[in-house]
Coordinates of C-alpha atoms in Angstrom, one line a residue:
X1 CA 76.9 65.1 113.9
X2 CA 78.2 68.6 113.9
X3 CA 77.9 70.6 110.7
X4 CA 80.3 73.4 109.8
X5 CA 78.4 76.2 108.1
X6 CA 81.4 78.7 108.1
X7 CA 82.3 78.1 104.5
X8 CA 78.7 78.6 103.3
X9 CA 78.4 81.7 105.4
X10 CA 81.6 83.1 104.0
X11 CA 80.4 82.4 100.5
X12 CA 77.1 84.2 101.1
X13 CA 79.0 87.1 102.7
X14 CA 81.3 87.4 99.7
X15 CA 78.3 87.2 97.2
X16 CA 76.4 89.8 99.2
X17 CA 79.3 92.2 99.3
X18 CA 80.0 91.8 95.5
X19 CA 76.3 92.4 94.8
X20 CA 76.3 95.6 96.8
X21 CA 79.5 96.8 95.2
X22 CA 78.0 96.0 91.8
X23 CA 75.1 98.4 92.4
X24 CA 77.2 101.1 94.2
X25 CA 79.1 103.9 92.5
X26 CA 82.9 103.2 92.3
X27 CA 83.8 105.7 95.0
X28 CA 80.9 105.2 97.3
X29 CA 81.1 104.6 101.0
X30 CA 79.0 101.6 101.9
X31 CA 77.0 101.3 105.1
X32 CA 74.4 99.1 106.7
X33 CA 71.2 100.3 108.5
X34 CA 69.2 97.7 110.4
X35 CA 65.9 98.8 111.7
X36 CA 64.5 96.4 114.3
X37 CA 60.7 96.9 114.3
X38 CA 58.5 93.9 115.1
X39 CA 59.4 93.0 118.7
X40 CA 61.4 96.1 119.6
X41 CA 59.1 99.0 118.8
X42 CA 58.3 99.5 122.5
X43 CA 62.1 99.6 123.3
X44 CA 63.5 101.4 120.2
X45 CA 61.9 104.4 118.6
X46 CA 62.1 103.7 114.9
X47 CA 59.5 106.2 113.8
X48 CA 60.2 108.0 110.5
X49 CA 61.1 111.2 112.3
X50 CA 63.6 109.4 114.7
X51 CA 65.2 107.5 111.8
X52 CA 65.5 110.8 109.8
X53 CA 67.1 112.5 112.8
X54 CA 69.6 109.6 113.3
X55 CA 70.6 109.5 109.6
X56 CA 71.1 113.2 109.3
X57 CA 73.2 113.2 112.4
X58 CA 75.2 110.1 111.4
X59 CA 75.6 110.7 107.7
X60 CA 75.8 114.5 107.9
X61 CA 79.4 114.3 109.1
X62 CA 80.4 112.4 106.0
X63 CA 79.6 115.4 103.7
X64 CA 82.7 116.0 101.6
X65 CA 84.5 112.8 102.5
X66 CA 83.2 110.8 99.6
X67 CA 81.0 111.8 96.8
X68 CA 78.3 109.2 97.5
X69 CA 77.0 106.7 100.1
X70 CA 75.4 103.4 99.4
X71 CA 73.2 102.4 102.3
X72 CA 71.9 98.9 102.6
X73 CA 68.8 98.7 104.8
X74 CA 67.7 95.5 106.5
X75 CA 64.6 95.2 108.7
X76 CA 61.9 92.8 110.0
X77 CA 59.4 95.5 109.0
X78 CA 56.7 94.1 106.7
X79 CA 55.0 97.5 105.9
X80 CA 56.2 98.5 102.5
X81 CA 55.0 102.1 103.1
X82 CA 57.3 102.4 106.1
X83 CA 60.2 100.9 104.2
X84 CA 59.5 103.3 101.3
X85 CA 59.4 106.3 103.6
X86 CA 62.8 105.3 105.1
X87 CA 64.3 104.9 101.6
X88 CA 62.9 108.4 100.8
X89 CA 64.9 109.9 103.6
X90 CA 68.2 109.0 102.0
X91 CA 67.4 109.5 98.3

């Protein structure tokens, strides 16, 4: 038996996008930042300093394009302190 999850995935996607838009300012650009931590810390440097450097470089070029940016962060990181520090970078 083959199960088709595509309609469920599309429904979740639509719901997620609507929820993000509901919390974002009307004219905001919306972006997604995924920080892979658990199994990739030896491959990818996701230290706070490196994430800050990346965000300033990536988002710095958007100054003046739109008044605000809503950034959705996803991660497998379980340390709330780390997550809070990353969120503090973009506040």
